[in-house]
Amino acid sequence: MSTSDKMADAVQLKEEGNKYFQNQNYEEASKSYSQALKLTKDKALLATLYRNRAACGLKMESYAQAASDASKAIDINASDIKALFRRCQALEQLGKLDQAFKDVQRCATLEPQNRNFQETLRRLNSSIHEKLHVQFSTDSRVQKMFEILLDENSEAEKREKAANNLIVLGREDAGAEKIFQNNGVALLLQLLDTKKPELVLAAIRTLSGMCSGHQARAMAILHTIQMNCICGWMAVEEEEISRAVCNLLQTIIDALSGEDKREHRGKEEALVLDTKKDLKLITSHLLDMLVNKKVSGQGRDQALNLLNKNIPRKDLADHDNSRTIYVIENGLRKILKVVGQVPEQPSCLPLTDNTRMLASILLNKLYDDLRCDPERDHFRKICEEYITGKFDPQNMDKNVHAIQTVSGVLQGPFDLGNQLLGMKGVMEMMVALCGSDREQDQLVAVEALIHASTKLSRATFIITNGVTLLKDIYKTTKNERIKIRTLVGLCKLGSAGGTDYGLRQFAEGSTEKLAKQCRKWLCNANIDGRTRRWAVEGLAYLTLDADVKDDFVQDIPALQAMFELAKTSDKTILYSVATTLVNCTNSYDVKEVIPELVQLAKFSKQHVPEEHPKDKKDFVEKRVKRLLKAGVISTLACMVKADSAILTDQTKELLARVFLALCDNARDRGTIVAQGGGKALIPLAIEGTDVGKVKAAHALAKIAAVSNPDIAFPGERVYEVVRPLVRLLDTQRDGLQNYEALLGLTNLSGRSDKLRQKIIKEKALPDIENYMFENHDQLRQAATECMCNMVVNKEVQERFLADGNDRLKLVVLLCGEDDDKVQNAAAGALAMLTAAHKKLCHKMTQVTSQWLEILQRLCLHDRLSVQHRGIVIAYNLMAADQELAKKLVESELLEILTFVGKQEPDEKRKQVVEAARDCLIKCMDYGFIKPFS
């Protein structure tokens, strides 16, 4: 290709980019400019392309890229005023105020009359002074705080206040740097040595702030404090301190691994630090904590939480699972040791109610993170060797530990647990322990049997022998704790038919008897919490039966006992409570029954699933009402807040399903909001399984559609609601989800311009516009109403002003629809657009030949709100241009306005009549009509 051809192509690509830019498609514009840059060496064109790409960078908030492009344009032409100003804007956003000030100063020198430059100059000047003031005051504040903390004679209250001020300072970048430079880390270590809880917490939290988003500082702090010292603090009994140290360590891990996406400024951008060694060191110390007897149960839980959060891959598309492989090689046996702990044994490590479950979840996550069969086989062999190594005919405690380990694996990677059940001697040992005289042996064996009977198709031994074994223990034992557990095993085996009324495992009435016993134990406060938890586990299976769930929801003391257990520190109950509530609200997935297939199945004598009469809609609605009355929302809100790996994505999905079922009736949504349901839903819509996030977003949409957003989602939380709602606009979602998401966005967009800006930022506008073309009346109406609120925003107005699109034409044509609600919303949007821009008044008359007929129909509409909006549009057109006004006066519109203006302005019609009279006065001002005396 010749140089002239390349040049022509580059110019064409530049023009193409300019068109994209005018249509606000900044990404495509940037691509066009980038392609053009490769084709030309002409300096003037290069400068223009870099300058234009910088403008795209500013619009897309890629400020570093924008500054770089503008600099390249300035290198070609030092007096390029547009490039200078664009670099100034980018540098200001990057916080480099002094450099931005120099650029705008140069702009103002080149164009002294430009008001925009003068205004920016003033603004930056005051910002720089403010920053300097803060910097100097920060310096003195740090010194003063350290003086108070160093002085042993200073009052305790003053020291505490100074320590708390340090926390606040540590969260600011400048403050953190000052503490760091003033020997602050050594000083904070001295605070830790005081062993006073308030000062220790303040020191840990200050360190967290200093590490946040700053890789080099986090690395330096880790090396100064040393990992064994951090683990020592995390190992303490005090929950608050242990949790704070866990947060510190998570902040360090985020900073080292680059998970903290904050913009780094200054010299650090130039440093490339090798953090892999430090991350491995942290992992190694956490694994050592798991089996250390000196570590408290609380500390062990925090170590497991950190491993759960940071070791498995977050995205399986990333092929690097080296962290998991490292943990399996160096720590799998340690995790298995925790899983196999028996609290009743004297040699047991310090545990909390959650420790073993956290370890099981970690096993599950590690096993799921393996990429191939050889890796899974290696994992299984380590488990098999560990378990067989514990079997000892001479030592019953070791055998109990082996079976408890199998039990723990069954609660984690079930397929692997199933394989371990098939190992020689495991099943025999379980049977032997069931017949043991020791209570702890029976407890472990029964729990293992329960976990083994999770999936019927796999647990063939359990199906054939389990019921008999459990029934024998249930009849012979006098121990309530064992009785409850055996009952849960029977419940699990008895719930095999699921919700199918025709596939009941036990005789009629047996399931209700089991459930009644479970409810009785649940309400008995004299039984320990760990054992009552098993009663909830039993109900989680039995409530698949419609009679059981209906009786349970009517038993208010049992319901509230379950809610109270869900709010305790024992988080292992979360899944069982969530499952029970899913069953009670019928929020599980139900396969659609096709009548033709049912007939076919009956004809071929196949089993046809039957629905229980109490699973019908009216019964479900009554159950939902009772749950709301009993206070289910506050329980769900408490469960969502559980800061633990035990709150798995599967549990979150169950909670989202329950919320969606509870939000079904619009009349109940006020109660849900009042009890904090709106706030609780947000995290469920952001994190979890894909199904769970969609269900939670749908529940959010239902609440956002009918509630005051300031009350439902107080403070900044309301901005977090936008993204889940926008995702519901996806065409893969069903019509109801699209519709309710649009209603929710309509309500939010009517609140503030900041919310409208957030909706635009989440790229919702193209979707809203698409639904305005929808054939479905309700979807079209909801989208038009949403757009009616959105057009108040200047950026949205710019889209209507841009050439080469049919946005305005669509709104005008929607004003001519037969549907009142669509007309009302479209006329509202058109009234606001024509009031905002005269250009749109002219454009309206050019987009369709039917515009005048549509306007006349609006001004004659039976519905007063539509009529009022039509007359306001007419006024806007008249006010925009005398020629336009003349065109309207020469049509039948004058007659319509005269007729409306002559009517009596009663309470209902006042606005309409006044608007018509304003139009007539405008015509008189132009001299088109004369007053009639």
Tab-separated table of N, CA, C and O in Angstrom, residues 720-793:
chain	number	residue	atom	x	y	z
A	720	GLU	N	-25.727	0.784	45.004
A	720	GLU	CA	-25.362	-0.626	44.773
A	720	GLU	C	-26.527	-1.417	44.172
A	720	GLU	O	-26.339	-2.504	43.652
A	721	VAL	N	-27.736	-0.864	44.265
A	721	VAL	CA	-28.928	-1.571	43.769
A	721	VAL	C	-29.003	-1.503	42.237
A	721	VAL	O	-29.549	-2.390	41.593
A	722	VAL	N	-28.400	-0.444	41.665
A	722	VAL	CA	-28.562	-0.200	40.224
A	722	VAL	C	-28.032	-1.364	39.376
A	722	VAL	O	-28.730	-1.861	38.494
A	723	ARG	N	-26.794	-1.805	39.661
A	723	ARG	CA	-26.180	-2.829	38.789
A	723	ARG	C	-26.996	-4.121	38.727
A	723	ARG	O	-27.260	-4.623	37.629
A	724	PRO	N	-27.432	-4.690	39.884
A	724	PRO	CA	-28.252	-5.908	39.789
A	724	PRO	C	-29.527	-5.711	38.965
A	724	PRO	O	-29.929	-6.606	38.214
A	725	LEU	N	-30.162	-4.536	39.079
A	725	LEU	CA	-31.385	-4.271	38.305
A	725	LEU	C	-31.068	-4.185	36.815
A	725	LEU	O	-31.824	-4.708	35.984
A	726	VAL	N	-29.959	-3.537	36.468
A	726	VAL	CA	-29.582	-3.403	35.050
A	726	VAL	C	-29.314	-4.796	34.449
A	726	VAL	O	-29.675	-5.074	33.311
A	727	ARG	N	-28.708	-5.677	35.247
A	727	ARG	CA	-28.435	-7.040	34.747
A	727	ARG	C	-29.723	-7.797	34.434
A	727	ARG	O	-29.754	-8.683	33.592
A	728	LEU	N	-30.802	-7.435	35.124
A	728	LEU	CA	-32.095	-8.103	34.874
A	728	LEU	C	-32.712	-7.689	33.533
A	728	LEU	O	-33.658	-8.307	33.080
A	729	LEU	N	-32.171	-6.629	32.929
A	729	LEU	CA	-32.699	-6.180	31.635
A	729	LEU	C	-32.199	-7.069	30.494
A	729	LEU	O	-32.662	-6.950	29.364
A	730	ASP	N	-31.249	-7.956	30.809
A	730	ASP	CA	-30.707	-8.875	29.801
A	730	ASP	C	-31.844	-9.652	29.134
A	730	ASP	O	-32.783	-10.091	29.800
A	731	THR	N	-31.741	-9.837	27.836
A	731	THR	CA	-32.823	-10.532	27.109
A	731	THR	C	-32.933	-12.007	27.505
A	731	THR	O	-33.941	-12.653	27.221
A	732	GLN	N	-31.903	-12.545	28.169
A	732	GLN	CA	-31.975	-13.942	28.624
A	732	GLN	C	-32.897	-14.097	29.836
A	732	GLN	O	-33.333	-15.199	30.142
A	733	ARG	N	-33.152	-13.002	30.524
A	733	ARG	CA	-34.066	-13.037	31.681
A	733	ARG	C	-35.501	-13.066	31.167
A	733	ARG	O	-35.789	-12.643	30.050
A	734	ASP	N	-36.429	-13.548	32.022
A	734	ASP	CA	-37.812	-13.636	31.538
A	734	ASP	C	-38.514	-12.269	31.569
A	734	ASP	O	-38.016	-11.312	32.164
A	735	GLY	N	-39.673	-12.185	30.918
A	735	GLY	CA	-40.393	-10.927	30.753
A	735	GLY	C	-40.732	-10.249	32.068
A	735	GLY	O	-40.627	-9.023	32.198
A	736	LEU	N	-41.130	-11.042	33.075
A	736	LEU	CA	-41.499	-10.472	34.378
A	736	LEU	C	-40.285	-9.816	35.029
A	736	LEU	O	-40.387	-8.731	35.607
A	737	GLN	N	-39.119	-10.478	34.917
A	737	GLN	CA	-37.899	-9.903	35.500
A	737	GLN	C	-37.533	-8.602	34.791
A	737	GLN	O	-37.191	-7.609	35.439
A	738	ASN	N	-37.625	-8.591	33.446
A	738	ASN	CA	-37.361	-7.357	32.676
A	738	ASN	C	-38.298	-6.241	33.131
A	738	ASN	O	-37.864	-5.114	33.390
A	739	TYR	N	-39.596	-6.586	33.242
A	739	TYR	CA	-40.631	-5.589	33.569
A	739	TYR	C	-40.391	-4.996	34.959
A	739	TYR	O	-40.394	-3.767	35.141
A	740	GLU	N	-40.165	-5.865	35.946
A	740	GLU	CA	-40.015	-5.357	37.317
A	740	GLU	C	-38.694	-4.606	37.495
A	740	GLU	O	-38.605	-3.674	38.289
A	741	ALA	N	-37.649	-5.006	36.730
A	741	ALA	CA	-36.389	-4.258	36.772
A	741	ALA	C	-36.601	-2.846	36.226
A	741	ALA	O	-36.095	-1.866	36.789
A	742	LEU	N	-37.381	-2.734	35.145
A	742	LEU	CA	-37.678	-1.407	34.570
A	742	LEU	C	-38.468	-0.544	35.556
A	742	LEU	O	-38.204	0.650	35.700
A	743	LEU	N	-39.423	-1.172	36.265
A	743	LEU	CA	-40.203	-0.423	37.268
A	743	LEU	C	-39.280	0.083	38.384
A	743	LEU	O	-39.400	1.222	38.837
A	744	GLY	N	-38.368	-0.796	38.823
A	744	GLY	CA	-37.417	-0.417	39.877
A	744	GLY	C	-36.522	0.729	39.429
A	744	GLY	O	-36.315	1.712	40.156
A	745	LEU	N	-35.997	0.632	38.195
A	745	LEU	CA	-35.125	1.692	37.663
A	745	LEU	C	-35.896	2.997	37.471
A	745	LEU	O	-35.351	4.086	37.647
A	746	THR	N	-37.191	2.889	37.112
A	746	THR	CA	-38.033	4.093	36.964
A	746	THR	C	-38.119	4.822	38.305
A	746	THR	O	-37.949	6.045	38.377
A	747	ASN	N	-38.358	4.047	39.361
A	747	ASN	CA	-38.475	4.642	40.698
A	747	ASN	C	-37.152	5.283	41.121
A	747	ASN	O	-37.124	6.402	41.640
A	748	LEU	N	-36.032	4.571	40.861
A	748	LEU	CA	-34.720	5.099	41.256
A	748	LEU	C	-34.365	6.347	40.444
A	748	LEU	O	-33.863	7.323	40.989
A	749	SER	N	-34.647	6.296	39.118
A	749	SER	CA	-34.256	7.420	38.258
A	749	SER	C	-35.060	8.683	38.562
A	749	SER	O	-34.671	9.780	38.176
A	750	GLY	N	-36.168	8.517	39.263
A	750	GLY	CA	-36.964	9.685	39.646
A	750	GLY	C	-36.466	10.349	40.918
A	750	GLY	O	-36.966	11.407	41.305
A	751	ARG	N	-35.435	9.742	41.563
A	751	ARG	CA	-34.995	10.270	42.864
A	751	ARG	C	-33.966	11.396	42.736
A	751	ARG	O	-34.085	12.423	43.362
A	752	SER	N	-32.890	11.162	41.951
A	752	SER	CA	-31.815	12.164	41.895
A	752	SER	C	-31.000	11.994	40.628
A	752	SER	O	-30.998	10.923	40.016
A	753	ASP	N	-30.287	13.074	40.254
A	753	ASP	CA	-29.468	13.003	39.043
A	753	ASP	C	-28.276	12.088	39.249
A	753	ASP	O	-27.777	11.463	38.307
A	754	LYS	N	-27.824	11.975	40.490
A	754	LYS	CA	-26.683	11.080	40.786
A	754	LYS	C	-27.072	9.628	40.471
A	754	LYS	O	-26.276	8.849	39.946
A	755	LEU	N	-28.318	9.272	40.787
A	755	LEU	CA	-28.798	7.923	40.486
A	755	LEU	C	-28.971	7.740	38.974
A	755	LEU	O	-28.652	6.686	38.426
A	756	ARG	N	-29.463	8.791	38.307
A	756	ARG	CA	-29.589	8.709	36.835
A	756	ARG	C	-28.210	8.513	36.211
A	756	ARG	O	-28.031	7.726	35.288
A	757	GLN	N	-27.212	9.210	36.773
A	757	GLN	CA	-25.836	9.104	36.278
A	757	GLN	C	-25.311	7.675	36.458
A	757	GLN	O	-24.652	7.122	35.575
A	758	LYS	N	-25.641	7.088	37.596
A	758	LYS	CA	-25.214	5.704	37.888
A	758	LYS	C	-25.858	4.725	36.891
A	758	LYS	O	-25.208	3.794	36.404
A	759	ILE	N	-27.137	4.950	36.572
A	759	ILE	CA	-27.842	4.082	35.607
A	759	ILE	C	-27.169	4.190	34.230
A	759	ILE	O	-26.980	3.185	33.547
A	760	ILE	N	-26.770	5.415	33.853
A	760	ILE	CA	-26.083	5.610	32.565
A	760	ILE	C	-24.732	4.893	32.594
A	760	ILE	O	-24.355	4.202	31.651
A	761	LYS	N	-24.016	5.037	33.715
A	761	LYS	CA	-22.675	4.437	33.843
A	761	LYS	C	-22.735	2.909	33.733
A	761	LYS	O	-21.804	2.269	33.252
A	762	GLU	N	-23.849	2.332	34.197
A	762	GLU	CA	-23.998	0.865	34.119
A	762	GLU	C	-24.488	0.414	32.731
A	762	GLU	O	-24.891	-0.742	32.561
A	763	LYS	N	-24.491	1.362	31.773
A	763	LYS	CA	-24.845	1.077	30.362
A	763	LYS	C	-26.268	0.517	30.198
A	763	LYS	O	-26.508	-0.415	29.431
A	764	ALA	N	-27.211	1.117	30.940
A	764	ALA	CA	-28.597	0.637	30.882
A	764	ALA	C	-29.390	1.276	29.746
A	764	ALA	O	-30.401	0.727	29.316
A	765	LEU	N	-28.928	2.445	29.252
A	765	LEU	CA	-29.745	3.193	28.272
A	765	LEU	C	-30.075	2.392	27.004
A	765	LEU	O	-31.233	2.379	26.581
A	766	PRO	N	-29.096	1.703	26.374
A	766	PRO	CA	-29.448	0.932	25.165
A	766	PRO	C	-30.540	-0.105	25.438
A	766	PRO	O	-31.431	-0.311	24.602
A	767	ASP	N	-30.484	-0.747	26.618
A	767	ASP	CA	-31.505	-1.751	26.963
A	767	ASP	C	-32.880	-1.097	27.139
A	767	ASP	O	-33.891	-1.615	26.656
A	768	ILE	N	-32.900	0.045	27.842
A	768	ILE	CA	-34.184	0.741	28.061
A	768	ILE	C	-34.771	1.140	26.705
A	768	ILE	O	-35.972	0.958	26.459
A	769	GLU	N	-33.913	1.650	25.816
A	769	GLU	CA	-34.377	2.050	24.473
A	769	GLU	C	-34.923	0.854	23.698
A	769	GLU	O	-35.944	0.949	23.012
A	770	ASN	N	-34.236	-0.320	23.813
A	770	ASN	CA	-34.703	-1.525	23.114
A	770	ASN	C	-36.096	-1.927	23.562
A	770	ASN	O	-36.939	-2.322	22.758
A	771	TYR	N	-36.337	-1.831	24.887
A	771	TYR	CA	-37.653	-2.235	25.408
A	771	TYR	C	-38.751	-1.241	25.011
A	771	TYR	O	-39.932	-1.578	25.040
A	772	MET	N	-38.359	-0.014	24.620
A	772	MET	CA	-39.365	0.940	24.115
A	772	MET	C	-39.894	0.508	22.736
A	772	MET	O	-40.954	0.946	22.299
A	773	PHE	N	-39.141	-0.371	22.047
A	773	PHE	CA	-39.572	-0.927	20.751
A	773	PHE	C	-40.366	-2.229	20.931
A	773	PHE	O	-40.852	-2.793	19.974
A	774	GLU	N	-40.411	-2.734	22.169
A	774	GLU	CA	-40.972	-4.064	22.468
A	774	GLU	C	-42.455	-4.150	22.063
A	774	GLU	O	-43.213	-3.200	22.233
A	775	ASN	N	-42.851	-5.313	21.573
A	775	ASN	CA	-44.272	-5.519	21.212
A	775	ASN	C	-45.158	-5.660	22.445
A	775	ASN	O	-46.333	-5.354	22.420
A	776	HIS	N	-44.574	-6.180	23.523
A	776	HIS	CA	-45.346	-6.407	24.753
A	776	HIS	C	-45.723	-5.051	25.374
A	776	HIS	O	-44.858	-4.233	25.689
A	777	ASP	N	-47.036	-4.813	25.545
A	777	ASP	CA	-47.522	-3.506	26.004
A	777	ASP	C	-46.907	-3.061	27.321
A	777	ASP	O	-46.476	-1.913	27.466
A	778	GLN	N	-46.896	-3.978	28.308
A	778	GLN	CA	-46.427	-3.581	29.642
A	778	GLN	C	-44.934	-3.258	29.653
A	778	GLN	O	-44.490	-2.331	30.327
A	779	LEU	N	-44.140	-4.051	28.893
A	779	LEU	CA	-42.702	-3.783	28.820
A	779	LEU	C	-42.454	-2.435	28.152
A	779	LEU	O	-41.609	-1.650	28.592
A	780	ARG	N	-43.186	-2.157	27.063
A	780	ARG	CA	-43.019	-0.902	26.341
A	780	ARG	C	-43.383	0.279	27.250
A	780	ARG	O	-42.691	1.286	27.294
A	781	GLN	N	-44.473	0.090	27.988
A	781	GLN	CA	-44.924	1.153	28.915
A	781	GLN	C	-43.876	1.414	30.005
A	781	GLN	O	-43.510	2.560	30.268
A	782	ALA	N	-43.356	0.321	30.629
A	782	ALA	CA	-42.377	0.466	31.723
A	782	ALA	C	-41.099	1.141	31.223
A	782	ALA	O	-40.543	2.019	31.897
A	783	ALA	N	-40.643	0.746	30.010
A	783	ALA	CA	-39.412	1.328	29.459
A	783	ALA	C	-39.613	2.813	29.150
A	783	ALA	O	-38.737	3.647	29.408
A	784	THR	N	-40.804	3.166	28.625
A	784	THR	CA	-41.081	4.569	28.281
A	784	THR	C	-41.153	5.422	29.540
A	784	THR	O	-40.653	6.546	29.584
A	785	GLU	N	-41.763	4.871	30.593
A	785	GLU	CA	-41.836	5.600	31.876
A	785	GLU	C	-40.434	5.837	32.440
A	785	GLU	O	-40.134	6.893	32.984
A	786	CYS	N	-39.575	4.816	32.297
A	786	CYS	CA	-38.200	4.937	32.793
A	786	CYS	C	-37.468	6.026	32.007
A	786	CYS	O	-36.792	6.880	32.585
A	787	MET	N	-37.636	6.017	30.684
A	787	MET	CA	-36.983	7.039	29.838
A	787	MET	C	-37.508	8.430	30.168
A	787	MET	O	-36.760	9.407	30.145
A	788	CYS	N	-38.794	8.505	30.519
A	788	CYS	CA	-39.400	9.796	30.885
A	788	CYS	C	-38.644	10.415	32.076
A	788	CYS	O	-38.411	11.624	32.111
A	789	ASN	N	-38.232	9.587	33.033
A	789	ASN	CA	-37.443	10.087	34.170
A	789	ASN	C	-35.997	10.365	33.775
A	789	ASN	O	-35.363	11.279	34.294
A	790	MET	N	-35.466	9.543	32.862
A	790	MET	CA	-34.049	9.660	32.497
A	790	MET	C	-33.756	10.918	31.673
A	790	MET	O	-32.648	11.431	31.716
A	791	VAL	N	-34.749	11.412	30.893
A	791	VAL	CA	-34.460	12.547	29.995
A	791	VAL	C	-34.159	13.847	30.742
A	791	VAL	O	-33.705	14.812	30.129
A	792	VAL	N	-34.348	13.865	32.041
A	792	VAL	CA	-33.990	15.054	32.827
A	792	VAL	C	-32.467	15.224	32.791
A	792	VAL	O	-31.938	16.327	32.909
A	793	ASN	N	-31.741	14.108	32.608
A	793	ASN	CA	-30.278	14.131	32.642
A	793	ASN	C	-29.704	14.702	31.341
A	793	ASN	O	-30.142	14.342	30.244
